mmCIF file of C-alpha atoms in Angstrom:
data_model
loop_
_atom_site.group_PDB
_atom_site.id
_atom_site.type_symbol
_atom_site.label_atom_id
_atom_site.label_comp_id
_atom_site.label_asym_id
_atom_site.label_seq_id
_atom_site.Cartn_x
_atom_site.Cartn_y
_atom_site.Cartn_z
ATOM 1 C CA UNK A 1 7.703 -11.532 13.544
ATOM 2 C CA UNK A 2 4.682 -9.091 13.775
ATOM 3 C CA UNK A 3 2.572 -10.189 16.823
ATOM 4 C CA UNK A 4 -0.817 -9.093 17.835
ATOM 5 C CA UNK A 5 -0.637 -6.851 20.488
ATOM 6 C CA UNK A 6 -3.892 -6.574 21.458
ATOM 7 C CA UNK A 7 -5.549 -10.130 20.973
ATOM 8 C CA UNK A 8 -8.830 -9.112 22.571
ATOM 9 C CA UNK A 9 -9.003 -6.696 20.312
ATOM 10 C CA UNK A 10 -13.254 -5.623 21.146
ATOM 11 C CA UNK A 11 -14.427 -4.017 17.706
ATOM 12 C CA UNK A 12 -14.206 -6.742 14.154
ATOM 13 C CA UNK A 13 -13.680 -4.735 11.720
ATOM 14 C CA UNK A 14 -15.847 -4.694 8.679
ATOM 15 C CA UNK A 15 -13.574 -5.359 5.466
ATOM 16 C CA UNK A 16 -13.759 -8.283 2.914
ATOM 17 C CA UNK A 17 -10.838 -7.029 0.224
ATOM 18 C CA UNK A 18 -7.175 -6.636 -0.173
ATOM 19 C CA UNK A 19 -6.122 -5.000 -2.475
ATOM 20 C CA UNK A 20 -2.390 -4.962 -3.572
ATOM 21 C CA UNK A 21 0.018 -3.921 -6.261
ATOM 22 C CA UNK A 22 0.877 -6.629 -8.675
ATOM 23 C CA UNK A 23 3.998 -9.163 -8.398
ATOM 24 C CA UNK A 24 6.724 -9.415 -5.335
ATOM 25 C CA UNK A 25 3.686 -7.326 -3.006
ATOM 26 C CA UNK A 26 0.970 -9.453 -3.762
ATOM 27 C CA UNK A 27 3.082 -12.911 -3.573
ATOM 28 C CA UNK A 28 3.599 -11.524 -0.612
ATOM 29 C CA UNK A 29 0.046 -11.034 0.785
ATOM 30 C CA UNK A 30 -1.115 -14.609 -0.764
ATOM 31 C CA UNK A 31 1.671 -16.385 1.498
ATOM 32 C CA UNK A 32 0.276 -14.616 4.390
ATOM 33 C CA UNK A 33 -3.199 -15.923 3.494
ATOM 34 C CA UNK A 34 -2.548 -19.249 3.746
ATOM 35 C CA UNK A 35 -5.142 -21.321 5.664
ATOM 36 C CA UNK A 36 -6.994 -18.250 6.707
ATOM 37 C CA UNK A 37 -10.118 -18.268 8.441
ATOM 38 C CA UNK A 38 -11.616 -15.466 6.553
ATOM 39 C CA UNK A 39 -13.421 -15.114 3.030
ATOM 40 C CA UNK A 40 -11.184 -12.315 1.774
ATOM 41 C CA UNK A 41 -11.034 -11.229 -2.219
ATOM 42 C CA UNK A 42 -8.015 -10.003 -3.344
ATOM 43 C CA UNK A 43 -6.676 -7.709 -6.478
ATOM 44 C CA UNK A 44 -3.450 -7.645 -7.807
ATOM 45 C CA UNK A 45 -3.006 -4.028 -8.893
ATOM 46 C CA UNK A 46 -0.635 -2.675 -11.866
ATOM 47 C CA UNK A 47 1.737 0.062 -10.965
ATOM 48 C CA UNK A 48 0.699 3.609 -11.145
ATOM 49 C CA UNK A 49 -1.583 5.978 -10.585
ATOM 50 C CA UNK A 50 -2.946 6.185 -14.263
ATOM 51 C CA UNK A 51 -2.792 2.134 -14.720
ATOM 52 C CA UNK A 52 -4.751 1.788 -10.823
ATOM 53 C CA UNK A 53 -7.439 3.863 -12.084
ATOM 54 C CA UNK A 54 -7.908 2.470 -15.709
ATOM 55 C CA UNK A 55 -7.891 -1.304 -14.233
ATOM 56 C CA UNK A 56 -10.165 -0.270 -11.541
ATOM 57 C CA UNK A 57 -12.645 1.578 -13.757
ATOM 58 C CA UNK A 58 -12.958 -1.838 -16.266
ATOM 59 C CA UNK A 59 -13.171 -3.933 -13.117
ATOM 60 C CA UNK A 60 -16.022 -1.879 -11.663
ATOM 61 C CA UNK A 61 -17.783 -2.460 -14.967
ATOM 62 C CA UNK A 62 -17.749 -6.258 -14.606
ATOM 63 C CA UNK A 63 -20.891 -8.006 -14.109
ATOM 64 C CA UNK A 64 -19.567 -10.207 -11.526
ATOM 65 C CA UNK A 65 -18.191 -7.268 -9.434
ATOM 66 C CA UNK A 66 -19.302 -7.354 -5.900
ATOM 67 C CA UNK A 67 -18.758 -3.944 -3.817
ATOM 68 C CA UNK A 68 -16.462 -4.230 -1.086
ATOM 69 C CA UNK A 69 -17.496 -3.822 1.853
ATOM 70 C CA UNK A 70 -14.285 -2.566 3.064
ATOM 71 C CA UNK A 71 -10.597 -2.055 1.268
ATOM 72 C CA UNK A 72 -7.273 -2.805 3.050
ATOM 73 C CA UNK A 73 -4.553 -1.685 0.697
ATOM 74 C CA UNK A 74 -1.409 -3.353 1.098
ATOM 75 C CA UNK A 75 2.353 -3.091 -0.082
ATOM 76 C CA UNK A 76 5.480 -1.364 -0.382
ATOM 77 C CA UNK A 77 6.622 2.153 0.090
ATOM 78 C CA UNK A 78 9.351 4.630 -0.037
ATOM 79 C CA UNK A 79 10.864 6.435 2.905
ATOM 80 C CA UNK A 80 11.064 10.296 3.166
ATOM 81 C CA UNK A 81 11.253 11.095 6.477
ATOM 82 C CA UNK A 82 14.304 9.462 8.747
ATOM 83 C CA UNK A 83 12.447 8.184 11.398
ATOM 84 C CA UNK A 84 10.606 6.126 8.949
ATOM 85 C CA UNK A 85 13.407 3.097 8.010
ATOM 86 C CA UNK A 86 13.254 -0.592 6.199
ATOM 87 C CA UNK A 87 10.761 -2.737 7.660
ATOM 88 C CA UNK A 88 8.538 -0.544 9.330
ATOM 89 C CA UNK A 89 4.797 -0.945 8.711
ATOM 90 C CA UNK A 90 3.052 2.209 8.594
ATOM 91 C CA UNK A 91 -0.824 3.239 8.221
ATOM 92 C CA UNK A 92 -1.644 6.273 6.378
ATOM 93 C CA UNK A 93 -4.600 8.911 7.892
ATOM 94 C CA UNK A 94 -3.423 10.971 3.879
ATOM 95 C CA UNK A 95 -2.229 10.730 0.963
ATOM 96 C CA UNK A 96 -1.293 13.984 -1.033
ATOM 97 C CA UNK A 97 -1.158 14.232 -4.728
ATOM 98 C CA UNK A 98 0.938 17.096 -5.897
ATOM 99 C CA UNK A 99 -0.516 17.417 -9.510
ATOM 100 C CA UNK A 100 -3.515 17.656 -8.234
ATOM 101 C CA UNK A 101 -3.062 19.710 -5.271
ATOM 102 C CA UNK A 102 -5.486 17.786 -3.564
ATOM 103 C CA UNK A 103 -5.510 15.442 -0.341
ATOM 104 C CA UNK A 104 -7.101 12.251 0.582
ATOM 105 C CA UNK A 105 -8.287 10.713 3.229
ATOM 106 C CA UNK A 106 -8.156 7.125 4.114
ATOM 107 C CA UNK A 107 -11.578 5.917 6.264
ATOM 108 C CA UNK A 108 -10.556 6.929 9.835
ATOM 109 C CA UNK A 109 -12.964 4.571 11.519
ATOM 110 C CA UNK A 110 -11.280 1.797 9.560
ATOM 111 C CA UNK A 111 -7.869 3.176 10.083
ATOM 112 C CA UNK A 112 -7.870 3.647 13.687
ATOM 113 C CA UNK A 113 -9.473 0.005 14.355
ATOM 114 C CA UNK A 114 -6.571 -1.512 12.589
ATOM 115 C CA UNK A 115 -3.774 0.862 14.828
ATOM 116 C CA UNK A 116 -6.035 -0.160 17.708
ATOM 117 C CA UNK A 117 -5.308 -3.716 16.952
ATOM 118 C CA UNK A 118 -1.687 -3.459 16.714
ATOM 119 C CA UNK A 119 -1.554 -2.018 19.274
ATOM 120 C CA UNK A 120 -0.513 1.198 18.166
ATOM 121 C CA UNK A 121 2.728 -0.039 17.033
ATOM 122 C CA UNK A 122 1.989 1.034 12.990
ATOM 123 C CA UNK A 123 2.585 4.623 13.220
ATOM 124 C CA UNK A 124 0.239 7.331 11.246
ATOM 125 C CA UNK A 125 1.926 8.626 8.350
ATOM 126 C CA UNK A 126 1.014 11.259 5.738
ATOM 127 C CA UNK A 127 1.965 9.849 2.741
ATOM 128 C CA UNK A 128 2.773 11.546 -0.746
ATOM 129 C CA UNK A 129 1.667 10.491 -4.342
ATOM 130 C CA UNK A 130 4.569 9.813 -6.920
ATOM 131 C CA UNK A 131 4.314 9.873 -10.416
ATOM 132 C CA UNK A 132 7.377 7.180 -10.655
ATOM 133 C CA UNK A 133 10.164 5.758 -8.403
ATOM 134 C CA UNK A 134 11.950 8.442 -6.713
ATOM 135 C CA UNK A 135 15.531 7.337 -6.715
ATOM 136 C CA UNK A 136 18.175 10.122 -5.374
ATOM 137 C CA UNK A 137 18.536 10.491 -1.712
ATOM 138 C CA UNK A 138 18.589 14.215 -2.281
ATOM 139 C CA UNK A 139 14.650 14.672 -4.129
ATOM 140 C CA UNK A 140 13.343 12.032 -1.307
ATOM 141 C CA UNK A 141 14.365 14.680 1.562
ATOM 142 C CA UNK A 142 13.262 17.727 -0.453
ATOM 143 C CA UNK A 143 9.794 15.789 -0.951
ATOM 144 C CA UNK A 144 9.541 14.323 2.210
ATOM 145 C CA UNK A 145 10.290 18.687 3.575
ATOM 146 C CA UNK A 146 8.196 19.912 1.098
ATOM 147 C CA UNK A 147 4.747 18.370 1.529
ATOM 148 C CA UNK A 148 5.777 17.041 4.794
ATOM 149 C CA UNK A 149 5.198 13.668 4.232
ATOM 150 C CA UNK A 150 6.876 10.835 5.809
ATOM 151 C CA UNK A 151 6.720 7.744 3.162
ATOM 152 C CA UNK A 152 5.432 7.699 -0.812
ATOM 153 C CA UNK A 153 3.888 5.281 -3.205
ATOM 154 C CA UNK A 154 2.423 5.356 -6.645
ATOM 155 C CA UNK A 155 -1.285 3.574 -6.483
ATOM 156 C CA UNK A 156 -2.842 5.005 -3.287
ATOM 157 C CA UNK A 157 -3.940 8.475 -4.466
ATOM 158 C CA UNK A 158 -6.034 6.496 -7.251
ATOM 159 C CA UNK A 159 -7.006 3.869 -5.062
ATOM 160 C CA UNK A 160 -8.598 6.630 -2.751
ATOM 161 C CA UNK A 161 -9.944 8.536 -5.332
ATOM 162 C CA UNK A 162 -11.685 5.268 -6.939
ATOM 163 C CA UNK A 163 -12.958 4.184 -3.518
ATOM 164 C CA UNK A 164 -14.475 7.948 -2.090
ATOM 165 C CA UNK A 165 -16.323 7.962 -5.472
ATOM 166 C CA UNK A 166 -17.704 5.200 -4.751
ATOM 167 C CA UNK A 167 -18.287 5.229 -1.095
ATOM 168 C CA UNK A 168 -15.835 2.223 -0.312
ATOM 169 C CA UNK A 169 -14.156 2.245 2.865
ATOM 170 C CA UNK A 170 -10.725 1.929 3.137
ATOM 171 C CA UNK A 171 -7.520 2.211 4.802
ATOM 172 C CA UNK A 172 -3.974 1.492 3.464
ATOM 173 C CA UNK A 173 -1.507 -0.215 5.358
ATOM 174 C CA UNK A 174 2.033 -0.435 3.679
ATOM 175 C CA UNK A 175 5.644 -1.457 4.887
ATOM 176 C CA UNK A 176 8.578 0.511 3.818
ATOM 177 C CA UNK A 177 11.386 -0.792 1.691
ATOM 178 C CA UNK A 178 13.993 1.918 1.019
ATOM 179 C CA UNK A 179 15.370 4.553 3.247
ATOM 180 C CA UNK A 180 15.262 8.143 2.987
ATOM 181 C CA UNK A 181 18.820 8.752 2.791
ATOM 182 C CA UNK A 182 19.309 5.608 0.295
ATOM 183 C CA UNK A 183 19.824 6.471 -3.481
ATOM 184 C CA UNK A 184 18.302 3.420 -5.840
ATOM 185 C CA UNK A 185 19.319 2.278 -9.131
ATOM 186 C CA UNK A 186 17.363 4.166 -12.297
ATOM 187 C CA UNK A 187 13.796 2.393 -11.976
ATOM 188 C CA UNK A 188 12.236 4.877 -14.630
ATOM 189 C CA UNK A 189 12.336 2.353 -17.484
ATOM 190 C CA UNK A 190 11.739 -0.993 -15.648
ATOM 191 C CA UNK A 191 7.570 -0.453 -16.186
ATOM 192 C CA UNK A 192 4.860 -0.518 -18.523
ATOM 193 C CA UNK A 193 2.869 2.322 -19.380
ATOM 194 C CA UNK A 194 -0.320 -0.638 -18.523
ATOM 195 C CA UNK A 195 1.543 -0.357 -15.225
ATOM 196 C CA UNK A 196 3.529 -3.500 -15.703
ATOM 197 C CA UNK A 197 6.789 -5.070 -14.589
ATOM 198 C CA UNK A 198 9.309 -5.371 -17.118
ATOM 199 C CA UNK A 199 11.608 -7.936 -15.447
ATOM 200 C CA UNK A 200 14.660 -7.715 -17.622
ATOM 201 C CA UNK A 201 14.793 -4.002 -17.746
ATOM 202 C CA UNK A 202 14.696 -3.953 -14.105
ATOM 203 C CA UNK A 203 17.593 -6.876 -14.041
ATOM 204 C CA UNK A 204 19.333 -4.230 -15.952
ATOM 205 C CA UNK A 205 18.692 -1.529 -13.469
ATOM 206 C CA UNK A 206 20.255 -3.447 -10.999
ATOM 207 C CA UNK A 207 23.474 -4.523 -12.395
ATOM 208 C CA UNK A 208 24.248 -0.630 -13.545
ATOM 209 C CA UNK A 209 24.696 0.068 -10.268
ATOM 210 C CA UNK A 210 24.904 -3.413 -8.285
ATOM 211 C CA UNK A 211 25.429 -1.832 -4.850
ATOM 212 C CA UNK A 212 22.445 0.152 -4.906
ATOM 213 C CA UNK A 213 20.879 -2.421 -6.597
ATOM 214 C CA UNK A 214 21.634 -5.058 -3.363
ATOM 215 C CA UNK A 215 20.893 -2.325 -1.017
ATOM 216 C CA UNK A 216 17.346 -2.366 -2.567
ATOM 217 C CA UNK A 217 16.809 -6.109 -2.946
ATOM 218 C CA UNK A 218 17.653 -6.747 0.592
ATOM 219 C CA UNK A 219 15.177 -3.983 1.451
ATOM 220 C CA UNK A 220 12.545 -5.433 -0.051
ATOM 221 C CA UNK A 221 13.051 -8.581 1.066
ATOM 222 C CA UNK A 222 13.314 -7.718 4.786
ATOM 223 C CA UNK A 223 9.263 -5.278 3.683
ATOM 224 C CA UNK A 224 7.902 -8.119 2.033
ATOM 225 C CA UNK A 225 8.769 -10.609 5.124
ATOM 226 C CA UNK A 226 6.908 -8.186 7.229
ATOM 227 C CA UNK A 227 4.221 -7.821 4.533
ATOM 228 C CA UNK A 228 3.735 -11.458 4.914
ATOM 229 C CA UNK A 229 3.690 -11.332 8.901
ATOM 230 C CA UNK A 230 0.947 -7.962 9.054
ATOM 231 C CA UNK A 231 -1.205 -10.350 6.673
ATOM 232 C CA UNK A 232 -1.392 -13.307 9.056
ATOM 233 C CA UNK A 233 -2.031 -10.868 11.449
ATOM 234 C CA UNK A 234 -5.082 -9.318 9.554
ATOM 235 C CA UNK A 235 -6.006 -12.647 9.187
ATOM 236 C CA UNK A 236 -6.877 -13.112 12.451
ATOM 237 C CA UNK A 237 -9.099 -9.652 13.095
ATOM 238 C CA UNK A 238 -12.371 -11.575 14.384
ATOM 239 C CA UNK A 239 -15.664 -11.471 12.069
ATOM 240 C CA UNK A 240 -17.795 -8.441 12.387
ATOM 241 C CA UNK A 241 -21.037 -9.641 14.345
ATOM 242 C CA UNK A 242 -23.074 -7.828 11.683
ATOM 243 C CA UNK A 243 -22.482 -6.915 8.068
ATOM 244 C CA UNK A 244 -24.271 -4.021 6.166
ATOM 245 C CA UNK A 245 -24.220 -4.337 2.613
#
């Protein structure tokens, strides 16, 4: 269990939102929100950096729609670097997208508050934007070389993107579920172009090749756990003394 390493932590940090991908990751969260003391809103996300951008494009358009005052993204994310292994929670300073040769920044006052309160036990990672599941051992190292990046998701690119355009800060705090050197079953078919879970196409996934297929469930099991324990743990950042809206 994730403890607070620095429980008189000085600075409250000013956020109101979670934000998470859709499913398993934001079950996740919700568990660890559970008789919190905060006010927090939180999003369930589709998959993807197309889907993240349509959904949060419609939702900014909603007349209800209250502005953040400050993101935490959580959820899941792939190794590809082999210091980075199952279970480890990680904040990103970047995120890279490849397509469009372009980096992004997470807030760094934001970011550093929340590696201040754990006590510097989340390590800073630059992370790299995937267009889909990246499965073979083999393409994860030649990423992770490549663009020297140490973990990869699909929604945090768009989240970014969405957020600097509309001067939202944010940091993105995500546990990884897979190792580098661990090849998964064939994911590409198990979502929906709307970013979607397809639950028996990804039951199918699994039994094709049923030792990868464990290898990633109990992965993801043992991330999610410590997705659960980070949120408690977030839960218990004090108030900020003053809010600017």
């Amino acid at each position: 269990m994730t403890r607070i390493l620095n429980p008189d932590f000085p600075i409250p940090i000013a956020w109101d939102s979670l934000w998470v991908p859709q499913g398993a990751e934001f079950r996740a969260v919700q568990k660890g929100c559970v008789a919190s003391p905060r006010s927090i809103f939180s999003l369930a996300l589709p998959v993807g950096d197309r889907p993240v951008t349509t959904y949060l494009e419609t939702w900014w358009q909603s007349p209800d729609r209250i502005k953040p005052q400050g993101v935490i993204v959580l959820g899941l994310a792939g190794s590809l670097d082999p210091t980075v292994g199952v279970g480890q929670g990680i904040l990103y300073h970047t995120c890279y997208h490849p397509a469009e040769q372009r980096e992004y920044q997470t807030d760094p006052v934001l970011t550093q508050a929340l590696a201040a309160y754990f006590a510097q036990t989340l390590p800073l990672v630059r992370s790299l934007a995937g267009d889909r599941v990246i499965t073979h051992a083999q393409e994860k190292h030649r990423l992770g070389q490549a663009y020297q990046a140490q973990v990869v998701d699909m929604e945090s690119a768009a989240i970014l993107r969405f957020c600097q355009h509309h001067q939202i800060p944010v940091a993105i705090l995500r546990v990884v579920s897979d190792e580098v050197d661990q090849t998964l079953p064939d994911l590409s078919q198990v979502y929906t172009p709307k970013g979607e879970l397809k639950s028996l196409a990804l039951a199918i996934a699994l039994l094709q090749k049923p030792r990868a297929g464990l290898d990633l469930i109990q992965g993801s099991l043992t991330a999610l756990r410590k997705l659960t324990d980070i949120t408690r743990a977030l839960n218990q950042i004090p108030y900020p003394s003053q809010i600017r809206r």
